[in-house]
Amino acid sequence: MKFALEALIVGAATVGAMVGQGAMAQTTPQPAPPSPPIEAPRDVPYPGVIRLAVDATDLARAIFQVRESVPVAGPGPMTLLYPKWLPGNHSPTGPIDKLAGLVITAGGAPVAWRRDPVDVYAFHLEVPAGATALDVTFQFLSPVGTREGRVMMTPDMLSLQWNTLVLYPAGHFSRQISVQPSVKMPAGFTLAGALETAGVAGSTTTFKRTTLNTLLDSPLIAGRYFRRFDLDPGGAAAVNLDVIADHPQELAATEAEIGAHKALVRQAYKLFGSHHYDHYDFLFSLSDKMGGNGLEHHQSSEDGTTPKYFSEWDKTPAARDLLAHEYTHSWNGKFRRPADLWTPNFNVPMRDSLLWVYEGQTQYWGFVLAARAGLLTKQQTLDAIADVAAVYDHRVGRVWRDLEDTTDDPIIAMRRPLSWLSWQRSEDYYSEGQLVWLDADTLIRQLSRGKRSLDDFAKAFFGVDDGSYVTRTYSFDDIVSALNAVEPYDWASFLHARLEGHGPGAPLDGLGRGGYRLVYSEVESDYLASAEALRKITDLSFSIGVAIGKDGALIAVAWDGPAFKAGLTAGTQIVAVNGETYDPDKLKQAIRDARGTAGPIVLLVKDNDIFRTLSIDYHDGLRYPHLEPVAGAKASLDDILRPRS
Ligand SMILES: [Zn+2]
C-alpha cells in the first residue's frame, strides 16, 4: 500500500474519515454488532407454575418425550433457556446437542422460535397477544452408546436428570421459578429420588410443586430390579439406599455390607454434627450397561458403579469411597458452596477457583468416612492414600502449572481424555487437594498437641443451620478464618504455598506427620489391584511409566518416563514383549527379569499399520506404592481413620 504525502500530514480525524470511506474499510473486517443481550436473572418470582410432563417409557430407543406448559404474563419478546452450567459438573456441559423436535405453540397456534447465534442454549420468541401459556414439546435423545455420552436408559433401568428435560424462562433466579413435574415410567419400574410425590395415576407419578432450583437438584432413577435399604432406622431424617441393578441377584447384600452403609450415616453425623436435608436418597445403580456416575445433590446423590459391588465385595474396595464422597457433598458443596461457584440460574457461568475445598476436602472426608464406617479397612485406605501420594509425586506437569490452575479444568477439558496427563495435569484439585487437607489435619493435630483436628473445622464450618438446606456461600478468607478459629496459624500462607507452588514433588508432609512414609515394592496391594480391575487397565505408572488398556493399547504414558524415552505414546498398541505375544503378565515378568541387568525390555508395537521394535531401558523392577509406618513416630493417620464413638 502506498500513501500520498498529503495523507500523512492531515489530522487524525480526517484520516479516520478517509479510512471509513476508503478502500481499507472494504477489505479489513470489523466485528458485527453483538447479539441482543439475554435478560439477566433477577431475584423476583416468575408468575405462575410451569407444568412439566416427561414420558420415559421409550426404553427401546432411549428417547425422553417432554411436554411443558409455561405460563406467560402478556405479549412480547421472551427467551427460553436450556440448562447449560450444571452444578456438580462445574462446567457448561448441558447436553444441548441431544435436544430435538422443539415445537412451541400458544392456544394451538405455532409460535416461531429462533436460537441465539452466540448462546446456543437460548431460544428467542415473541409471545402472541392473548396467550396465557406456551405449550412446549421436544425430545431428549439420550445416548445409545458411550461414544455419544453416558448411557441413561437400558431395557431394565433409567437415569432421569431434569436438566436435560426442561426449557425455562430467562430473567429470574431459578429458586423463583415454580414447577409441577410429572413422569410416566415404563411398566414394572420402581422409581426413587428426593422429590415428594403428590399422587400416582397408573404409571404416571406427579410430584409436589417445587422450585426449578430444587427440581434440577433432584434427579430420579428407576429400574425393573429395585431394592431399598433404610440406613438410619428411627433417625430424625430418613436416609435410603435405593439400589437398581442389571440383574436381581446383584441386589443381594449381606447384613455386614448394609451395616457399613448405616455406619457411614452415623459417622457423617458425628463428623459434621448436622444434616441438611428433609430426607436423603442414595440413587445407586449397579450396571455394566448404564453409564456409571457420581453426582452430588443436596438431598440425594447419583451413584453408579460396578454390578459386582455387593456380590464381589472383597474384590471391589476401589468402588467404596464413592457413596462416602457423594454423601459428604450434601455438606461440602451443596450446603456450603464457594461464592464464585454459586449461580442464580443454570445459564450464568460458574467460577471454579475453590474446587480444592469443594472437591479436595470431599475427597479427603470420602476416604476418612469410608474408613471410619468400615466400607474400607484401614489397610485398604492406607493403600488408596499411597496411590494418591505416588501419582501426585510423579506429576511432572507441576513445574509449569500450579494446583490452583487445575481448578479451571472442568471448563478447559470437560472430562475429555487427555493424552499426557502427567504433563498436562487434570482435575488435580480432587486428589492433590486430598493431600493438602491431610497436611492441614495433621498440622492442626501437631500444633494443638492432639487436642484438635480437621474434625473441629468440619463441625464448625459445615455443622451450622442444622436441618436447613439453604446454601451458604464462602470465600477463601472464610476458609482461612475457620481454620484459624480451630488452630491459630498462618493458614493463608500455608494454603497459598500449596495452591501456587511448583514442587518438586507432591505435598506429602501430612504422611510424615501422620506417622507414615511413601515406599515402593514389587508387590501390588489388593486395593490397587481392585482399582486396576475396575478400570480394566494394567497400571505400570511407577515402573516403565505406562497404563495399558484391554488390547495392549496404551492409555497413558508418563512424561519423560522410561516408555516416553523409548518413543511410546498414548494410543500405541503393544503387540509383543521380548519376542512373545503381549499379555500383561508377560510384560510384568519382562520388567522383573530386566531388574538389575543391563538388558533392555524389547517391545513390538503397532501404530495404525506401522510396526516398530523398540527397547525400554529400565532396570528397577516392578514398583507399587505403599505406606510404611515410621518407627517411633506418632501414627496420627491411624487416629484420623478410627471410627468415632
Ligand atoms: Zn465430588
XYZ file of C-alpha atoms and ligand atoms in Angstrom:
646
model
C 0.000 0.000 0.000
C 1.253 3.477 -0.859
C 0.297 6.699 0.924
C 0.322 10.136 -0.667
C 2.352 12.595 1.400
C -0.804 14.689 1.900
C -2.486 11.833 3.717
C 0.289 11.732 6.309
C 0.008 15.374 7.253
C -3.762 15.730 7.603
C -5.346 15.494 11.041
C -6.217 12.186 12.702
C -9.957 12.797 12.411
C -9.603 13.253 8.684
C -7.581 10.019 8.392
C -10.318 8.196 10.279
C -12.953 9.572 7.973
C -10.907 8.599 4.933
C -10.408 5.040 6.236
C -14.114 4.768 6.936
C -14.958 5.626 3.347
C -11.927 4.281 1.523
C -10.606 1.023 0.197
C -9.423 -0.217 3.635
C -12.969 -0.322 5.016
C -13.949 -2.726 2.279
C -11.047 -5.114 2.793
C -10.346 -5.272 6.549
C -13.175 -6.922 8.517
C -14.728 -5.330 11.574
C -16.820 -7.091 14.268
C -20.536 -7.457 13.515
C -22.829 -5.781 16.046
C -23.300 -8.003 19.140
C -26.418 -10.154 19.510
C -29.142 -8.617 21.662
C -28.479 -9.338 25.360
C -30.368 -12.146 27.092
C -32.297 -10.965 30.143
C -30.168 -11.382 33.273
C -31.728 -13.332 36.159
C -33.401 -11.243 38.877
C -34.426 -12.376 42.364
C -38.161 -11.973 41.710
C -40.856 -14.647 41.323
C -41.809 -15.859 37.874
C -45.611 -15.620 37.745
C -47.451 -18.927 37.607
C -46.361 -22.555 37.689
C -44.637 -24.412 34.850
C -46.158 -27.845 34.235
C -43.530 -30.306 33.070
C -44.590 -33.784 31.918
C -41.947 -36.330 30.913
C -42.620 -39.650 29.212
C -39.724 -42.005 29.999
C -41.255 -45.186 28.593
C -39.365 -45.456 25.277
C -36.688 -47.828 26.545
C -36.076 -49.355 23.110
C -34.959 -46.037 21.609
C -33.789 -44.278 24.812
C -35.875 -41.217 23.930
C -37.447 -38.994 26.587
C -40.559 -37.073 25.423
C -41.119 -33.680 27.084
C -44.331 -31.642 27.223
C -44.237 -28.327 29.053
C -46.777 -25.618 29.745
C -45.086 -22.305 30.523
C -47.441 -19.553 31.768
C -46.890 -16.107 30.279
C -47.980 -12.743 31.677
C -48.544 -10.970 28.372
C -47.389 -10.409 24.797
C -43.829 -9.508 23.845
C -40.337 -10.902 23.492
C -39.334 -13.853 25.652
C -36.304 -16.138 25.912
C -36.360 -19.774 26.975
C -33.137 -21.346 28.251
C -31.858 -24.935 28.224
C -29.665 -25.502 31.324
C -26.005 -25.106 30.384
C -23.888 -24.704 33.546
C -24.557 -27.803 35.628
C -23.934 -27.914 39.375
C -21.575 -30.757 40.249
C -20.146 -30.702 36.711
C -18.766 -27.213 37.415
C -18.862 -26.647 33.646
C -21.003 -25.762 30.605
C -21.891 -29.366 29.828
C -25.694 -29.206 29.406
C -26.334 -31.712 26.563
C -27.988 -29.269 24.127
C -26.757 -31.444 21.215
C -29.333 -34.065 22.209
C -32.390 -31.767 22.255
C -34.574 -32.284 19.159
C -38.095 -31.808 17.822
C -38.712 -28.459 19.535
C -42.219 -27.158 18.785
C -43.758 -24.184 20.591
C -47.449 -23.249 20.326
C -49.868 -20.882 22.077
C -53.577 -21.728 22.068
C -52.867 -24.275 19.336
C -51.178 -21.750 17.007
C -47.475 -22.166 16.230
C -45.005 -19.728 17.778
C -41.787 -19.235 15.819
C -38.543 -19.557 17.780
C -35.036 -18.519 16.884
C -31.916 -19.873 18.564
C -29.496 -17.222 19.780
C -26.467 -17.438 17.473
C -23.998 -16.711 20.290
C -25.578 -18.522 23.226
C -26.983 -21.604 21.518
C -28.724 -22.644 24.746
C -31.169 -19.676 24.380
C -34.323 -19.664 22.240
C -35.932 -16.312 21.406
C -39.632 -15.982 20.603
C -42.474 -13.453 20.564
C -45.413 -14.239 22.854
C -48.573 -13.529 20.826
C -51.320 -11.223 22.141
C -53.938 -13.058 24.179
C -51.702 -16.024 25.046
C -51.751 -17.180 28.671
C -49.297 -20.067 28.270
C -46.806 -21.545 25.840
C -47.016 -25.234 25.058
C -43.511 -26.546 24.511
C -42.699 -30.048 23.274
C -39.338 -31.617 22.470
C -37.367 -34.817 22.816
C -34.181 -35.539 24.713
C -32.377 -38.135 22.579
C -30.322 -39.763 25.299
C -27.075 -41.522 24.273
C -27.470 -45.033 22.883
C -23.727 -45.713 23.069
C -20.813 -44.438 25.152
C -19.455 -42.620 22.064
C -22.305 -40.098 22.470
C -22.072 -39.740 26.249
C -23.286 -41.502 29.373
C -25.947 -44.106 28.565
C -29.016 -43.177 30.658
C -31.543 -45.827 29.603
C -31.291 -49.616 29.309
C -34.108 -52.163 28.992
C -34.039 -52.538 32.791
C -33.161 -49.134 34.263
C -33.006 -45.414 33.612
C -31.459 -42.254 34.986
C -33.631 -39.150 34.672
C -31.835 -35.816 35.005
C -34.290 -32.914 34.895
C -31.696 -30.519 33.445
C -31.930 -32.492 30.197
C -35.718 -32.208 30.118
C -36.663 -28.574 30.668
C -36.678 -25.179 28.995
C -37.170 -22.314 31.426
C -37.729 -18.550 31.138
C -34.730 -16.205 31.266
C -34.867 -13.291 33.695
C -35.454 -14.986 37.075
C -33.402 -16.750 39.734
C -34.022 -20.497 39.458
C -35.330 -20.522 43.063
C -38.047 -18.073 41.922
C -39.474 -20.343 39.211
C -42.174 -22.839 40.281
C -42.523 -26.187 38.529
C -45.048 -29.008 38.845
C -43.252 -32.078 37.443
C -44.677 -35.447 36.478
C -43.201 -38.520 34.853
C -44.590 -41.577 33.103
C -42.415 -44.581 33.829
C -42.094 -47.917 31.993
C -44.369 -50.657 33.307
C -42.823 -52.619 36.164
C -40.284 -49.927 37.067
C -39.893 -48.569 40.600
C -38.607 -45.005 40.874
C -36.638 -43.201 43.566
C -35.478 -39.639 44.140
C -35.634 -36.724 46.538
C -38.865 -35.195 45.135
C -42.063 -35.529 47.179
C -44.842 -37.475 45.467
C -48.222 -35.733 45.155
C -50.065 -38.605 43.507
C -49.785 -41.686 41.315
C -52.194 -42.498 38.483
C -51.354 -45.671 36.556
C -47.706 -45.416 35.546
C -47.599 -41.615 35.934
C -46.248 -40.060 39.122
C -46.960 -36.402 39.808
C -44.634 -34.661 42.232
C -45.402 -31.797 44.587
C -44.766 -28.354 43.220
C -41.144 -27.309 43.712
C -38.678 -24.691 42.515
C -36.648 -25.100 39.338
C -33.577 -24.972 41.575
C -34.691 -27.964 43.653
C -36.055 -29.809 40.619
C -32.702 -29.834 38.846
C -31.073 -30.929 42.105
C -33.482 -33.883 42.418
C -32.917 -36.468 39.672
C -34.686 -39.817 39.587
C -33.565 -43.358 38.993
C -35.943 -46.173 38.140
C -35.498 -49.841 37.474
C -37.149 -53.188 36.973
C -34.979 -54.643 39.751
C -35.099 -52.366 42.751
C -34.361 -52.635 46.444
C -34.456 -50.022 49.206
C -32.427 -50.199 52.429
C -33.205 -47.904 55.367
C -29.791 -46.675 56.527
C -30.974 -44.742 59.581
C -33.963 -46.522 61.113
C -35.735 -44.213 63.537
C -33.447 -41.276 62.654
C -34.565 -37.642 62.521
C -34.421 -37.691 58.708
C -34.783 -40.818 56.569
C -31.666 -41.903 54.668
C -32.358 -44.519 51.977
C -30.034 -46.625 49.864
C -32.127 -47.089 46.682
C -30.489 -49.749 44.517
C -31.220 -50.705 40.911
C -29.245 -53.399 39.096
C -28.942 -55.146 35.732
C -29.970 -58.437 37.348
C -31.973 -59.185 40.509
C -29.159 -61.231 42.091
C -26.929 -58.125 42.127
C -29.291 -56.566 44.687
C -28.364 -59.162 47.318
C -26.384 -57.578 50.134
C -25.229 -59.071 53.416
C -26.120 -57.651 56.801
C -22.478 -56.619 57.298
C -22.361 -54.793 53.951
C -25.501 -52.817 54.736
C -24.181 -52.297 58.267
C -21.172 -50.438 56.870
C -23.515 -48.130 54.910
C -25.529 -47.455 58.065
C -22.269 -46.666 59.845
C -21.479 -44.143 57.093
C -24.556 -42.137 58.112
C -23.645 -42.350 61.827
C -20.023 -41.370 61.231
C -21.042 -38.434 58.995
C -23.361 -37.139 61.738
C -20.556 -37.428 64.308
C -18.202 -35.560 61.981
C -20.490 -32.749 60.831
C -22.935 -32.576 63.744
C -25.792 -31.699 61.382
C -27.767 -32.757 58.354
C -29.010 -30.583 55.506
C -31.966 -32.456 54.030
C -35.522 -33.487 54.914
C -34.606 -36.964 53.758
C -31.701 -38.307 51.720
C -31.628 -40.886 48.922
C -28.550 -42.599 47.516
C -29.662 -43.298 43.909
C -27.417 -46.289 43.453
C -27.166 -48.069 40.094
C -25.158 -51.267 39.695
C -24.729 -51.730 35.971
C -22.406 -52.630 33.120
C -24.930 -51.214 30.642
C -25.958 -47.831 32.036
C -23.065 -45.387 32.384
C -21.573 -45.050 35.865
C -21.522 -41.645 37.530
C -21.134 -39.867 40.812
C -23.099 -36.655 41.064
C -23.926 -34.874 44.268
C -27.211 -33.241 45.190
C -28.461 -31.656 48.369
C -30.924 -34.395 49.316
C -29.700 -37.237 47.116
C -26.778 -38.405 45.031
C -26.453 -40.315 41.777
C -24.019 -43.146 42.329
C -23.344 -45.576 39.519
C -20.773 -48.352 39.765
C -19.923 -51.988 39.095
C -22.657 -54.670 39.297
C -20.202 -56.619 41.486
C -20.386 -54.008 44.275
C -22.211 -56.320 46.701
C -21.714 -59.715 45.049
C -17.886 -59.436 44.961
C -17.431 -57.186 47.993
C -13.883 -58.384 48.719
C -12.703 -57.633 45.175
C -14.224 -54.155 44.787
C -12.814 -51.912 47.556
C -11.834 -49.305 44.947
C -15.571 -48.659 44.370
C -16.272 -47.970 48.026
C -15.354 -44.366 48.660
C -17.992 -43.324 46.086
C -21.009 -43.132 48.399
C -18.989 -41.505 51.187
C -17.716 -38.884 48.721
C -21.126 -38.010 47.283
C -22.771 -38.014 50.730
C -20.109 -35.610 52.054
C -21.115 -33.239 49.262
C -24.505 -32.694 50.904
C -22.489 -30.684 53.456
C -19.456 -29.664 51.404
C -20.588 -28.400 48.026
C -24.365 -28.244 48.252
C -24.909 -26.647 51.707
C -21.598 -24.753 51.871
C -20.637 -23.593 48.371
C -17.910 -21.301 47.053
C -19.388 -17.845 46.452
C -17.979 -17.667 42.907
C -19.365 -21.098 42.054
C -22.933 -20.373 43.158
C -25.025 -19.007 40.287
C -28.584 -17.612 40.231
C -29.688 -19.838 37.348
C -28.236 -22.571 35.130
C -27.002 -20.332 32.326
C -24.793 -17.935 34.287
C -21.136 -19.049 34.093
C -19.596 -20.700 37.146
C -16.136 -19.947 38.520
C -14.268 -22.898 39.945
C -11.429 -21.298 41.966
C -12.306 -23.028 45.274
C -12.806 -26.565 43.997
C -9.801 -27.639 46.092
C -12.195 -27.163 49.045
C -15.412 -28.324 47.366
C -13.870 -31.448 45.821
C -10.490 -31.710 47.571
C -11.844 -31.779 51.110
C -14.727 -34.011 49.975
C -12.171 -36.434 48.554
C -10.418 -36.308 51.944
C -13.567 -36.927 54.017
C -14.788 -39.503 51.486
C -11.865 -41.802 52.294
C -11.818 -40.933 56.009
C -15.550 -41.603 56.418
C -15.352 -44.795 54.327
C -12.633 -45.998 56.708
C -14.468 -44.906 59.862
C -17.650 -46.634 58.612
C -15.895 -49.868 57.672
C -16.666 -49.529 53.958
C -12.883 -49.712 53.608
C -10.483 -51.375 56.024
C -7.692 -49.266 57.478
C -5.179 -51.100 55.261
C -7.251 -50.518 52.117
C -7.470 -46.824 52.967
C -3.713 -46.571 53.564
C -3.145 -48.297 50.207
C -5.512 -45.846 48.499
C -3.686 -42.872 50.047
C -0.337 -44.398 48.991
C -1.527 -44.462 45.386
C -2.664 -40.836 45.517
C 0.662 -39.800 47.067
C 2.631 -41.675 44.382
C 0.543 -40.361 41.480
C 0.990 -36.737 42.553
C 4.629 -37.237 43.456
C 5.115 -38.187 39.778
C 3.043 -35.256 38.435
C 5.821 -33.633 36.409
C 3.432 -31.015 34.990
C 3.707 -29.279 38.365
C 6.789 -27.434 37.041
C 4.689 -25.369 34.612
C 1.243 -25.497 36.200
C 0.179 -24.968 39.808
C -2.630 -26.793 41.591
C -4.915 -23.757 41.618
C -4.799 -23.516 37.817
C -6.211 -27.041 37.583
C -9.481 -25.812 39.110
C -10.312 -24.492 35.623
C -10.069 -27.983 34.117
C -13.795 -28.790 34.231
C -14.189 -25.917 31.764
C -10.938 -26.455 29.817
C -11.015 -30.206 29.305
C -14.664 -31.051 30.142
C -13.510 -34.562 31.066
C -12.350 -35.441 27.574
C -9.463 -37.946 27.652
C -6.011 -36.360 27.906
C -3.007 -37.912 26.171
C -0.332 -36.623 28.528
C -1.960 -36.493 31.941
C 1.246 -36.309 33.968
C 2.417 -33.283 31.961
C -0.878 -31.513 31.233
C -2.268 -32.192 34.725
C -6.006 -32.681 35.062
C -8.563 -32.048 37.778
C -5.772 -32.435 40.331
C -7.655 -30.359 42.926
C -9.513 -33.565 43.838
C -6.771 -35.891 44.950
C -3.866 -33.499 45.400
C -6.444 -31.459 47.323
C -6.942 -34.553 49.495
C -3.199 -34.498 50.304
C -3.375 -30.778 51.151
C -6.186 -31.452 53.660
C -4.274 -34.395 55.176
C -1.405 -31.946 55.535
C -3.722 -29.426 57.289
C -5.344 -32.055 59.527
C -2.040 -33.463 60.790
C -0.665 -29.936 61.281
C -3.649 -28.945 63.451
C -3.110 -32.133 65.478
C 0.593 -31.385 65.880
C 0.120 -27.705 66.819
C -2.672 -28.487 69.295
C -0.772 -31.484 70.728
C -3.552 -33.798 69.677
C -6.372 -31.726 71.201
C -7.906 -30.516 67.905
C -8.158 -31.699 64.323
C -9.839 -31.064 60.986
C -12.929 -32.718 62.525
C -13.345 -29.485 64.516
C -13.179 -27.464 61.308
C -15.815 -29.735 59.714
C -18.190 -29.327 62.632
C -17.759 -25.547 62.784
C -17.887 -24.939 59.034
C -20.476 -27.453 57.806
C -22.359 -28.148 61.031
C -24.286 -24.863 61.269
C -28.007 -24.397 60.498
C -28.909 -27.996 61.295
C -31.808 -29.176 59.119
C -31.540 -26.270 56.659
C -30.701 -26.779 53.014
C -30.449 -23.139 52.099
C -26.972 -22.851 50.582
C -24.411 -20.749 52.494
C -21.591 -19.422 50.350
C -17.971 -18.795 51.392
C -14.719 -17.237 50.181
C -11.011 -18.103 50.545
C -10.848 -15.746 53.549
C -13.748 -17.584 55.219
C -11.773 -20.841 54.973
C -8.709 -19.168 56.498
C -10.810 -17.678 59.330
C -12.473 -21.002 60.098
C -9.088 -22.770 60.227
C -7.743 -20.019 62.486
C -10.694 -20.418 64.817
C -9.735 -24.088 65.229
C -5.979 -23.538 65.495
C -4.227 -20.158 65.117
C -1.638 -20.370 62.326
C -0.696 -18.558 59.127
C -3.205 -20.628 57.140
C -3.314 -18.151 54.257
C 0.401 -18.681 53.584
C 0.016 -22.438 54.156
C -2.707 -22.647 51.502
C -1.086 -20.237 49.031
C 2.162 -22.255 49.163
C 0.319 -25.450 48.248
C -2.034 -23.906 45.677
C 0.551 -21.802 43.896
C 3.693 -23.879 44.472
C 5.620 -25.827 41.838
C 7.099 -28.582 43.956
C 9.234 -30.513 43.414
C 7.005 -33.392 44.378
C 3.579 -33.635 45.978
C 2.647 -32.073 49.351
C 3.469 -35.186 51.404
C 4.161 -33.593 54.813
C 0.814 -34.953 56.045
C 2.061 -38.510 55.567
C 5.133 -37.872 57.694
C 3.148 -36.102 60.411
C 0.632 -38.953 60.185
C 3.401 -41.429 61.037
C 3.979 -42.910 57.572
C 6.249 -42.613 54.556
C 5.703 -43.463 50.901
C 7.664 -46.523 49.739
C 7.551 -48.802 46.694
C 7.726 -52.583 46.445
C 7.325 -55.254 43.767
C 4.075 -56.384 45.377
C 0.823 -54.676 44.444
C -1.759 -54.012 47.174
C -5.177 -55.667 46.865
C -6.702 -52.198 46.780
C -4.670 -51.156 43.722
C -5.389 -54.478 42.026
C -9.113 -53.811 42.506
C -8.710 -50.301 41.080
C -6.988 -51.773 38.003
C -9.734 -54.371 37.576
C -12.492 -51.748 37.862
C -10.831 -49.531 35.268
C -9.910 -52.547 33.103
C -6.283 -51.411 32.896
C -2.768 -52.604 33.700
C -1.050 -49.847 35.663
C 2.745 -49.723 35.385
C 2.929 -45.977 36.033
C 5.707 -46.200 38.606
C 7.966 -48.648 36.734
C 8.162 -48.275 32.934
C 5.651 -45.397 33.092
C 2.560 -46.623 31.224
C -1.073 -47.532 31.795
C -2.331 -50.140 29.329
C -5.904 -50.891 28.258
C -7.519 -54.188 27.377
C -5.952 -54.917 23.973
C -2.464 -53.737 24.831
C -3.269 -50.167 23.736
C -1.502 -47.541 25.833
C -3.914 -45.262 27.697
C -1.266 -43.061 29.259
C 2.492 -42.666 29.050
C 4.314 -40.863 31.859
C 6.018 -37.727 30.543
C 9.797 -38.193 30.498
C 9.484 -41.730 31.923
C 11.262 -44.851 30.538
C 8.483 -45.648 27.999
C 8.349 -41.988 26.903
C 12.103 -42.004 26.324
C 11.739 -45.150 24.203
C 9.303 -43.266 21.943
C 5.943 -44.607 23.151
C 2.762 -42.557 23.139
C -0.885 -42.982 24.140
C -2.801 -45.000 21.547
C 0.160 -47.183 20.538
C -0.581 -50.886 20.855
C 1.907 -53.316 22.400
C 1.924 -56.455 20.232
C 4.840 -58.484 21.631
C 7.214 -58.452 24.621
C 10.727 -59.877 24.162
C 9.530 -61.735 21.058
C 6.362 -63.259 22.537
C 2.718 -62.198 22.126
C 1.811 -59.467 24.630
C -0.175 -60.115 27.736
C 0.021 -58.119 30.979
C 1.712 -60.920 32.929
C 4.432 -61.369 30.282
C 5.199 -57.658 30.381
C 5.384 -57.708 34.180
C 7.704 -60.741 34.015
C 9.927 -58.947 31.487
C 10.157 -55.975 33.876
C 11.112 -58.333 36.722
C 13.674 -60.125 34.527
C 15.339 -56.842 33.498
C 15.822 -55.792 37.110
C 19.466 -55.228 37.940
C 20.587 -56.351 34.455
C 21.863 -54.335 31.506
C 19.404 -55.949 29.067
C 16.526 -53.916 27.658
C 12.828 -54.772 27.542
C 12.102 -55.210 23.811
C 8.616 -54.358 22.586
C 6.993 -54.806 19.192
C 4.398 -52.052 18.933
C 1.838 -51.016 16.329
C 0.524 -47.576 15.335
C -2.207 -47.930 12.701
C -0.489 -50.277 10.176
C 3.100 -49.395 11.116
C 5.040 -51.833 13.318
C 8.072 -50.747 15.318
C 10.504 -52.576 17.543
C 11.842 -50.563 20.442
C 13.735 -51.073 23.669
C 12.906 -49.713 27.097
C 15.997 -49.070 29.147
C 14.600 -49.742 32.640
C 16.118 -51.932 35.370
C 14.402 -51.138 38.692
C 11.719 -53.844 38.578
C 8.026 -53.522 39.313
C 7.175 -50.655 41.662
C 3.890 -50.301 43.523
C 3.260 -47.689 46.223
C 2.674 -48.451 49.896
C 2.685 -46.528 53.169
C 5.234 -47.738 55.692
C 4.951 -46.803 59.365
C 7.826 -44.625 60.547
C 9.338 -46.313 63.594
C 8.747 -44.347 66.781
C 6.510 -41.726 65.125
C 3.039 -40.925 66.446
C 0.605 -42.526 63.987
C -1.957 -39.722 63.853
C -3.201 -41.047 60.488
C -4.351 -44.152 62.363
C -6.366 -41.912 64.672
C -7.835 -39.996 61.721
C -9.155 -43.258 60.241
C -10.508 -44.681 63.544
C -14.324 -44.736 63.938
C -15.774 -42.063 66.238
C -17.836 -43.457 69.077
Zn -17.238 -34.678 44.116
